[in-house]
Short mmCIF file of C-alpha atoms in Angstrom, two decimals:
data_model
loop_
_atom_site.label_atom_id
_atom_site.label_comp_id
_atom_site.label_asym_id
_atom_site.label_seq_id
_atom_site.Cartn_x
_atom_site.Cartn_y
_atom_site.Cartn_z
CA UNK A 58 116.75 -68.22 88.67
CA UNK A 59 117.56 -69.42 85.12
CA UNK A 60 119.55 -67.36 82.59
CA UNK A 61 118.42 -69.08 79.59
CA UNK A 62 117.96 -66.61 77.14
CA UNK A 63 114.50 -66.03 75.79
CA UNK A 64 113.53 -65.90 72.48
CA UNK A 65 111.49 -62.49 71.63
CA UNK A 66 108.26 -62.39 70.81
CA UNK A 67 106.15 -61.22 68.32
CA UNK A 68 104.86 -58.95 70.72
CA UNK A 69 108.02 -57.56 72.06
CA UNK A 70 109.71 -57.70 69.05
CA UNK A 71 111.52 -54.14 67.21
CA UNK A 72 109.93 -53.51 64.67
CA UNK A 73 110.86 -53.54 61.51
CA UNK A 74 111.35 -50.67 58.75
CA UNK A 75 109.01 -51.06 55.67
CA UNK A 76 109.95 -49.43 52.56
CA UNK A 77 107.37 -46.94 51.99
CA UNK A 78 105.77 -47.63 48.11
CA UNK A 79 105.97 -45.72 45.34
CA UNK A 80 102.78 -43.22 45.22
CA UNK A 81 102.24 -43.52 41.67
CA UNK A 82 99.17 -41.07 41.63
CA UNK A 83 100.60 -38.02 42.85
CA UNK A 84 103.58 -38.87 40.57
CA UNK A 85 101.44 -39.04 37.45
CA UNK A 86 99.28 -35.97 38.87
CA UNK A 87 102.39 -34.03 38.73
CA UNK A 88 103.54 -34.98 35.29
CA UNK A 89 100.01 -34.07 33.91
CA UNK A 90 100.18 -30.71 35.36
CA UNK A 91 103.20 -30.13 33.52
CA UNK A 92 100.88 -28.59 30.60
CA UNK A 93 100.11 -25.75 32.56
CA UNK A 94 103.45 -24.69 31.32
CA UNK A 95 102.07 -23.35 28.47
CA UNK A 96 100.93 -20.06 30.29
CA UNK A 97 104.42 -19.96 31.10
CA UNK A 98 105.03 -16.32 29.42
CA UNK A 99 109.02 -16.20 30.50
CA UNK A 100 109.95 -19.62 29.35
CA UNK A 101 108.02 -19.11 26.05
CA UNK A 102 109.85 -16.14 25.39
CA UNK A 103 113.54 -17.09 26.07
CA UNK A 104 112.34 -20.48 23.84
CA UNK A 105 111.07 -18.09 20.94
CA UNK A 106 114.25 -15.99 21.42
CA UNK A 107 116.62 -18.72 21.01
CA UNK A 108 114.69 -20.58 18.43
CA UNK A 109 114.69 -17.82 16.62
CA UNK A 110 118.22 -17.26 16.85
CA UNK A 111 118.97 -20.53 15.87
CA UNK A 112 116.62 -20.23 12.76
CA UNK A 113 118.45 -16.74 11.35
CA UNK A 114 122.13 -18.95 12.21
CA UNK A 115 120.84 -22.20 9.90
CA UNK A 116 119.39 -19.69 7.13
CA UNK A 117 122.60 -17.36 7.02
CA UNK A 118 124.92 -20.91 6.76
CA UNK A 119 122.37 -22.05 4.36
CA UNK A 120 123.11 -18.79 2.46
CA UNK A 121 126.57 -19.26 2.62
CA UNK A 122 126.41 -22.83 1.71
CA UNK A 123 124.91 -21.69 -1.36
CA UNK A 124 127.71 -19.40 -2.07
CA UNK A 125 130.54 -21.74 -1.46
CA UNK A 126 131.39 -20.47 1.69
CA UNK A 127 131.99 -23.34 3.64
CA UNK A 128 134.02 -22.21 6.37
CA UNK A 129 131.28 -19.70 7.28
CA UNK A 130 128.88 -22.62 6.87
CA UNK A 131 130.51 -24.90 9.86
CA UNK A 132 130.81 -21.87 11.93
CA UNK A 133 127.33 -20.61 11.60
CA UNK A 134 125.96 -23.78 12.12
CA UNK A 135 127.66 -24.23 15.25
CA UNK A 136 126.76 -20.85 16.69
CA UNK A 137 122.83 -22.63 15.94
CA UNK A 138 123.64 -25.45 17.51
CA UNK A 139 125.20 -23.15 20.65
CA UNK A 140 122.34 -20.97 20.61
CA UNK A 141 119.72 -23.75 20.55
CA UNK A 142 121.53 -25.87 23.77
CA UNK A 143 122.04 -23.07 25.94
CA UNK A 144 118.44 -21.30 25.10
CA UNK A 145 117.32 -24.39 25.92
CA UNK A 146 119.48 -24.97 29.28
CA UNK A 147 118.08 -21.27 30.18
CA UNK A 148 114.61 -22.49 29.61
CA UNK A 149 115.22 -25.55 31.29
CA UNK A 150 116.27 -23.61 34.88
CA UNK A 151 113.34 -21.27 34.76
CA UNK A 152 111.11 -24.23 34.32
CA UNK A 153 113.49 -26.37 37.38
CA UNK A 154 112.47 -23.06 39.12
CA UNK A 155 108.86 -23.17 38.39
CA UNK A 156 108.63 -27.39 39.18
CA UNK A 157 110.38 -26.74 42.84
CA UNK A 158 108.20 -24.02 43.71
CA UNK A 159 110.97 -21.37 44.82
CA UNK A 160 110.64 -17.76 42.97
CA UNK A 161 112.06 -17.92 39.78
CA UNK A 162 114.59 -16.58 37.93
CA UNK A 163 114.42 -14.31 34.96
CA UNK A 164 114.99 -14.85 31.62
CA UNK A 165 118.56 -12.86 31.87
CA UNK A 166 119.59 -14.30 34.70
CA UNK A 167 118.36 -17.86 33.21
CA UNK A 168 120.38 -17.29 30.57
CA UNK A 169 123.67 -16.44 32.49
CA UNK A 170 123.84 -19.50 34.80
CA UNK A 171 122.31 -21.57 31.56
CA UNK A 172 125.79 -20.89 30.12
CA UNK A 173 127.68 -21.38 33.29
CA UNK A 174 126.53 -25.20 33.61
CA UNK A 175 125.48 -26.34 30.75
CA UNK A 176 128.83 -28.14 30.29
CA UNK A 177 127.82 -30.10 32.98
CA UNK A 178 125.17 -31.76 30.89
CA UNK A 179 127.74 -32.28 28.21
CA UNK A 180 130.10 -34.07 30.24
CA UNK A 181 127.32 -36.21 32.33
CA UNK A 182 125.90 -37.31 28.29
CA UNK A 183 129.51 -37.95 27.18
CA UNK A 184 130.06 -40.31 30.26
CA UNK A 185 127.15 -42.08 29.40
CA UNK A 186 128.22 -41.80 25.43
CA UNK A 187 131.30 -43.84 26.94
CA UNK A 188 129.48 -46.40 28.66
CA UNK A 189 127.53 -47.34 26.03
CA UNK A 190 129.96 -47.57 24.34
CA UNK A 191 131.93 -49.85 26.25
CA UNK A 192 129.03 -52.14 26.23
CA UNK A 193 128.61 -52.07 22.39
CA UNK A 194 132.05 -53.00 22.06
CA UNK A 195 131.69 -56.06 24.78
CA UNK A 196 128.18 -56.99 23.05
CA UNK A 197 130.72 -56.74 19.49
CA UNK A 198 132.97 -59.44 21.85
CA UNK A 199 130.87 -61.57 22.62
CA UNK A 200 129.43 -61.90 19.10
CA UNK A 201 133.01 -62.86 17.97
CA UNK A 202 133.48 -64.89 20.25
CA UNK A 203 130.43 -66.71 19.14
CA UNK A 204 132.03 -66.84 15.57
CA UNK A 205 134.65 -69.34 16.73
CA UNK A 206 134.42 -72.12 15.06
CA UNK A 207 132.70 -75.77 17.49
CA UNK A 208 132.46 -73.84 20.66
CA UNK A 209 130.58 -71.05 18.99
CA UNK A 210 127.13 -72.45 18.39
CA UNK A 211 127.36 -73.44 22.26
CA UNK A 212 128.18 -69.64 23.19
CA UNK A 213 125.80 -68.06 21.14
CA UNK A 214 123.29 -70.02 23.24
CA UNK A 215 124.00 -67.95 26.51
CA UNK A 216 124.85 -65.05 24.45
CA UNK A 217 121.14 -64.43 22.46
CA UNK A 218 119.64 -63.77 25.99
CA UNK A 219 122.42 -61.76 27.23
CA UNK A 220 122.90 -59.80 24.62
CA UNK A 221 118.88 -59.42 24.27
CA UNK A 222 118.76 -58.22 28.03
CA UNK A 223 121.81 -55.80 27.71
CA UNK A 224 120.45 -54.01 24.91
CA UNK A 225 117.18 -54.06 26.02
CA UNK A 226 117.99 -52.25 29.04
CA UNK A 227 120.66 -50.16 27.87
CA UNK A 228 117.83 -48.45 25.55
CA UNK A 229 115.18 -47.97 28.10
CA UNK A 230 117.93 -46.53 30.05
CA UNK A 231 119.49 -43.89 27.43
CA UNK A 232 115.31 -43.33 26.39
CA UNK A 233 113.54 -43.11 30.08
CA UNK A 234 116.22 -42.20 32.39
CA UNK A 235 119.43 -40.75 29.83
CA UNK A 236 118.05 -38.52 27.73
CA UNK A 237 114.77 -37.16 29.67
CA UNK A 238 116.51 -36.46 33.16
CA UNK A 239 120.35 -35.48 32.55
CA UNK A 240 119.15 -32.08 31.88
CA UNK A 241 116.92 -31.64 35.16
CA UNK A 242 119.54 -33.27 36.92
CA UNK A 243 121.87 -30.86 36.32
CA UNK A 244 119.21 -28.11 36.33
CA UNK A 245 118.68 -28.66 40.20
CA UNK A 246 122.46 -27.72 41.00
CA UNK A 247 123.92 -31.02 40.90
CA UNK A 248 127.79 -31.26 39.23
CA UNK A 249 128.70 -33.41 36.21
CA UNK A 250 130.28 -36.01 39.07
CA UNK A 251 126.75 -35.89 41.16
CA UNK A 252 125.14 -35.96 37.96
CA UNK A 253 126.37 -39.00 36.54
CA UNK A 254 126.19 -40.63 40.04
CA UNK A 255 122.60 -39.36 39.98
CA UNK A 256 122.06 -41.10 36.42
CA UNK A 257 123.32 -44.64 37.38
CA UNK A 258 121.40 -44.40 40.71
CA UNK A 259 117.99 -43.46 38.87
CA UNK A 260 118.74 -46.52 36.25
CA UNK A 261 119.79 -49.00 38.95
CA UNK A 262 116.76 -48.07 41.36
CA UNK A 263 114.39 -45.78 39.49
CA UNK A 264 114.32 -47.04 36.01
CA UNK A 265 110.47 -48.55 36.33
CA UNK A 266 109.16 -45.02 37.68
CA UNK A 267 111.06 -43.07 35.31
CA UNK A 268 109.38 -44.84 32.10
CA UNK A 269 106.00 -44.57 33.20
CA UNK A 270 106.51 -41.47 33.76
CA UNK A 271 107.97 -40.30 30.92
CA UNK A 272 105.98 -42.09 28.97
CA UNK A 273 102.69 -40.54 30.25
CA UNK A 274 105.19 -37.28 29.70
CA UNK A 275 104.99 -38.37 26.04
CA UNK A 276 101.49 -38.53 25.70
CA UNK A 277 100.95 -35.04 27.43
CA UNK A 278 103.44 -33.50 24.77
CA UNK A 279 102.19 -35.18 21.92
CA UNK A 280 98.58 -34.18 22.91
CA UNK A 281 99.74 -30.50 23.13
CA UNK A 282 101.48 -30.64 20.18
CA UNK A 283 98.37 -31.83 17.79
CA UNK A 284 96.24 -29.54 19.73
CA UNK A 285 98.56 -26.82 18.88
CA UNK A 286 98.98 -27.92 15.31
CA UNK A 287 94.72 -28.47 15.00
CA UNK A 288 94.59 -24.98 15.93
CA UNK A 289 97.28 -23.48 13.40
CA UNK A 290 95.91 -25.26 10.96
CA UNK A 291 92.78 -24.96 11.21
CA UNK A 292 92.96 -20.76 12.09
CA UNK A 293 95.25 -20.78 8.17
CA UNK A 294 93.02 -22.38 6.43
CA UNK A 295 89.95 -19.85 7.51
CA UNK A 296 92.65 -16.92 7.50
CA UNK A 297 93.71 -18.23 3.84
CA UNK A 298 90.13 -18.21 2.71
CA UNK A 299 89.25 -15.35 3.96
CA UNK A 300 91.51 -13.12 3.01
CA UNK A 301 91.84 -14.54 -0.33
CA UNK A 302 88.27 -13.38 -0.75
CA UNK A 303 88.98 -9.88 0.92
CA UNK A 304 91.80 -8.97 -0.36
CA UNK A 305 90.60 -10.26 -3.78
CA UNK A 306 93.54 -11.89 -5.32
CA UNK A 307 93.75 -14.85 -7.51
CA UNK A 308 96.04 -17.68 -5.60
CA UNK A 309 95.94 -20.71 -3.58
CA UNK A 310 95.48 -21.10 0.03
CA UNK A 311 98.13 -23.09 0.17
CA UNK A 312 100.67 -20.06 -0.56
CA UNK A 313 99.61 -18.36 2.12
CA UNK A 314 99.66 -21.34 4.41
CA UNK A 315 103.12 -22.40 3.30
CA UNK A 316 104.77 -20.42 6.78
CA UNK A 317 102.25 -21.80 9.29
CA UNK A 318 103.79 -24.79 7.80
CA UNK A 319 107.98 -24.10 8.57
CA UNK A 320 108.34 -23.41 4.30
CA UNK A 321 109.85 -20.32 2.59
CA UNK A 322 107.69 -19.69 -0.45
CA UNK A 323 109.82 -19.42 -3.73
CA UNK A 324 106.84 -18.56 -6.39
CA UNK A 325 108.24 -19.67 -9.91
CA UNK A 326 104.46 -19.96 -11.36
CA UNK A 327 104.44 -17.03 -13.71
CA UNK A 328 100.77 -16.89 -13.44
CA UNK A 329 100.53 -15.65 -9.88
CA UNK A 330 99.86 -12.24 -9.91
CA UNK A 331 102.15 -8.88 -9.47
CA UNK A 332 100.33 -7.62 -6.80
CA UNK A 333 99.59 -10.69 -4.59
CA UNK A 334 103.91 -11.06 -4.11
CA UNK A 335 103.53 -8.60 -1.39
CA UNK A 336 101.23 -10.58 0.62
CA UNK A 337 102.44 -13.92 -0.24
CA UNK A 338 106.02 -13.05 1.61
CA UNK A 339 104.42 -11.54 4.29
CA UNK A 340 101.66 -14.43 5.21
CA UNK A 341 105.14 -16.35 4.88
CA UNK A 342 106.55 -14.03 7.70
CA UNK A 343 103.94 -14.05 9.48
CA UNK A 344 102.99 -17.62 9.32
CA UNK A 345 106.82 -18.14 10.74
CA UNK A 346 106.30 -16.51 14.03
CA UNK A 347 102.94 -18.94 14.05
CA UNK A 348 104.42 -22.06 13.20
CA UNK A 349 107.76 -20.99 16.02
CA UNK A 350 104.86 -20.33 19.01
CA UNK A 351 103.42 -23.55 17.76
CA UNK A 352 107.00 -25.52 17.72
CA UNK A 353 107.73 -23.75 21.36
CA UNK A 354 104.42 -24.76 22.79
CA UNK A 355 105.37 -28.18 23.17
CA UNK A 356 108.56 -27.98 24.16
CA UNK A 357 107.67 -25.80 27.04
CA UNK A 358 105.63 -28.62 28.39
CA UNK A 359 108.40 -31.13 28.08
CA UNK A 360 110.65 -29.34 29.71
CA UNK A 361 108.59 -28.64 33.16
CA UNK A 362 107.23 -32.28 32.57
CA UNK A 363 110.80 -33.64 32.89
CA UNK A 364 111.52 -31.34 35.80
CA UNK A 365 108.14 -32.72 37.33
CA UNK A 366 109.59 -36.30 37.09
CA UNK A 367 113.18 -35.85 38.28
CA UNK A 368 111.26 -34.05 41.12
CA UNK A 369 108.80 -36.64 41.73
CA UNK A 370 111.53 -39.67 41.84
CA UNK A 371 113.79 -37.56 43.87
CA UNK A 372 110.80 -36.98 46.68
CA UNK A 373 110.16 -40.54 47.05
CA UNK A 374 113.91 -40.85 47.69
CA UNK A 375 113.07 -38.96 50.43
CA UNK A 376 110.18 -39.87 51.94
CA UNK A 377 112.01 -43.90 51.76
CA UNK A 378 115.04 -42.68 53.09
CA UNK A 379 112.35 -41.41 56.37
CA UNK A 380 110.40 -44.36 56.69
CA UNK A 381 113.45 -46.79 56.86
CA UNK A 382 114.85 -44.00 59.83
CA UNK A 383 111.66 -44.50 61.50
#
């Protein structure tokens, strides 16, 4: 009987793993659903909390700015700035929490472990701070290089597209995958190591996904953020009218619109009247709180909408990783 090996079939043959493709509708679905956030009643609050917080810190090193305290000034300025990245890093885990489906944390606890990794953030952006920088300064080479006189003109030939490439990818990477996802990375327990592994993996395989993604993230904040602002504005200016015809006293609407807005009002038109002061500063007050929900709004929906894509590339990881194993 002959030995002669066979070739297989295409009957017989093993077959072979397909990579699974990308479902791009339950991705977007997910990403749209993001603006549920807004009924989010925790989240909002730690976000008005630390907004807040970071409002009275700029105003009191605006004050002493204004006095000529300048050491004060740096320091209360920073404690904004501190106040601002870890309300938001609190905010950012209850919203992880909320994306994954697991019962959440409270605000409290949010803001406890907020403080306990958000230095992992900060040392996953300064690692990518350093590699673009490294690549500025090679891009900065190369355009010497090109300077040289004869073989320049020659290099610069090879060096437009390059250069063109590089920087065009290096800035959808910092905008779609950098700056969106380095938060929810770290957000879903990863270290600043994993994280920055994370980051080069979702730019090297991911980086398609994660601008559609984000950009339809984009649109879903920017539509909540001019239906938010339609409805501010358009509740002042019937408040304004209104009670400028209650209450009976002789301004514009504009004065007590000017918080809804983000202004302090600083009347210096002698003609206002005495007794409209009074409710000038406190439409102002009150018109802060407004224009803060109205600020927070947004930013609520970002935040799960960013969890919602991290979450969405990281379960196709998954489900690939399964269909090559079957």
């Amino acid at each position: 009987m002959s030995s002669e090996s066979v070739a297989p079939s295409p009957e017989n043959a093993a077959p072979r793993a397909v990579r699974r493709r990308f479902d791009w509708w339950q991705a977007l679905v997910r990403v749209l659903a993001s603006i549920e956030a807004v009924r989010d009643g925790q989240v909002i609050y730690v976000l008005l909390a630390a907004f807040s917080g970071a409002g009275l810190a700029v105003a009191s090193a605006q004050a002493s700015l204004g006095r000529g305290d300048t050491n004060w000034a740096i320091g209360q300025g920073a404690a904004a700035l501190f106040i601002a990245f870890y309300g938001a890093n609190a905010a950012g885990l209850m919203s992880m929490d909320r994306a994954r489906g697991v019962v959440p944390r409270d605000g409290w606890s949010a803001v406890q472990d907020g403080l306990g990794v958000g230095h992992r953030m900060l040392l996953a952006v300064l690692a990518a701070v350093l590699v673009v920088g490294t690549l500025a300064a090679g891009v900065a080479g190369l355009y010497w290089l090109s300077g040289l006189p004869k073989v320049g003109p020659w290099l610069f030939v090879l060096v437009v597209p390059a250069t063109v490439l590089l920087l065009g990818l290096t800035m959808l990477s910092v905008v779609a995958v950098i700056a969106p996802l380095t938060g929810p990375v770290v957000w879903s327990g990863a270290s600043s190591w994993q994280a920055c592994r994370a980051l080069v993996r979702l730019v090297r395989e991911r980086l398609l996904q994660s601008a559609v993604l984000v950009g339809g993230l984009s649109l879903v904040t920017g539509l909540t953020g001019a239906a938010t602002s339609f409805m501010v504005m358009a509740g002042g200016r019937v408040m304004a009218e209104a009670s400028i015809f209650v209450l009976g006293v002789d301004i514009k609407p504009e004065m007590l619109m000017a918080g809804l807005m983000g202004y302090n009002v600083r009347v210096v038109d002698l003609t206002v009247p005495a007794d409209a002061l009074p409710y000038i500063r406190a439409a102002t007050v009150g018109g802060g709180v407004v224009f803060a929900l109205a600020l927070v709004l947004p930013t609520v929906v970002y935040l799960r909408g960013v969890c919602e894509v991290f979450l969405a590339l990281q379960q196709a990881d998954v489900a690939e990783a399964g269909a090559e194993q079957a």
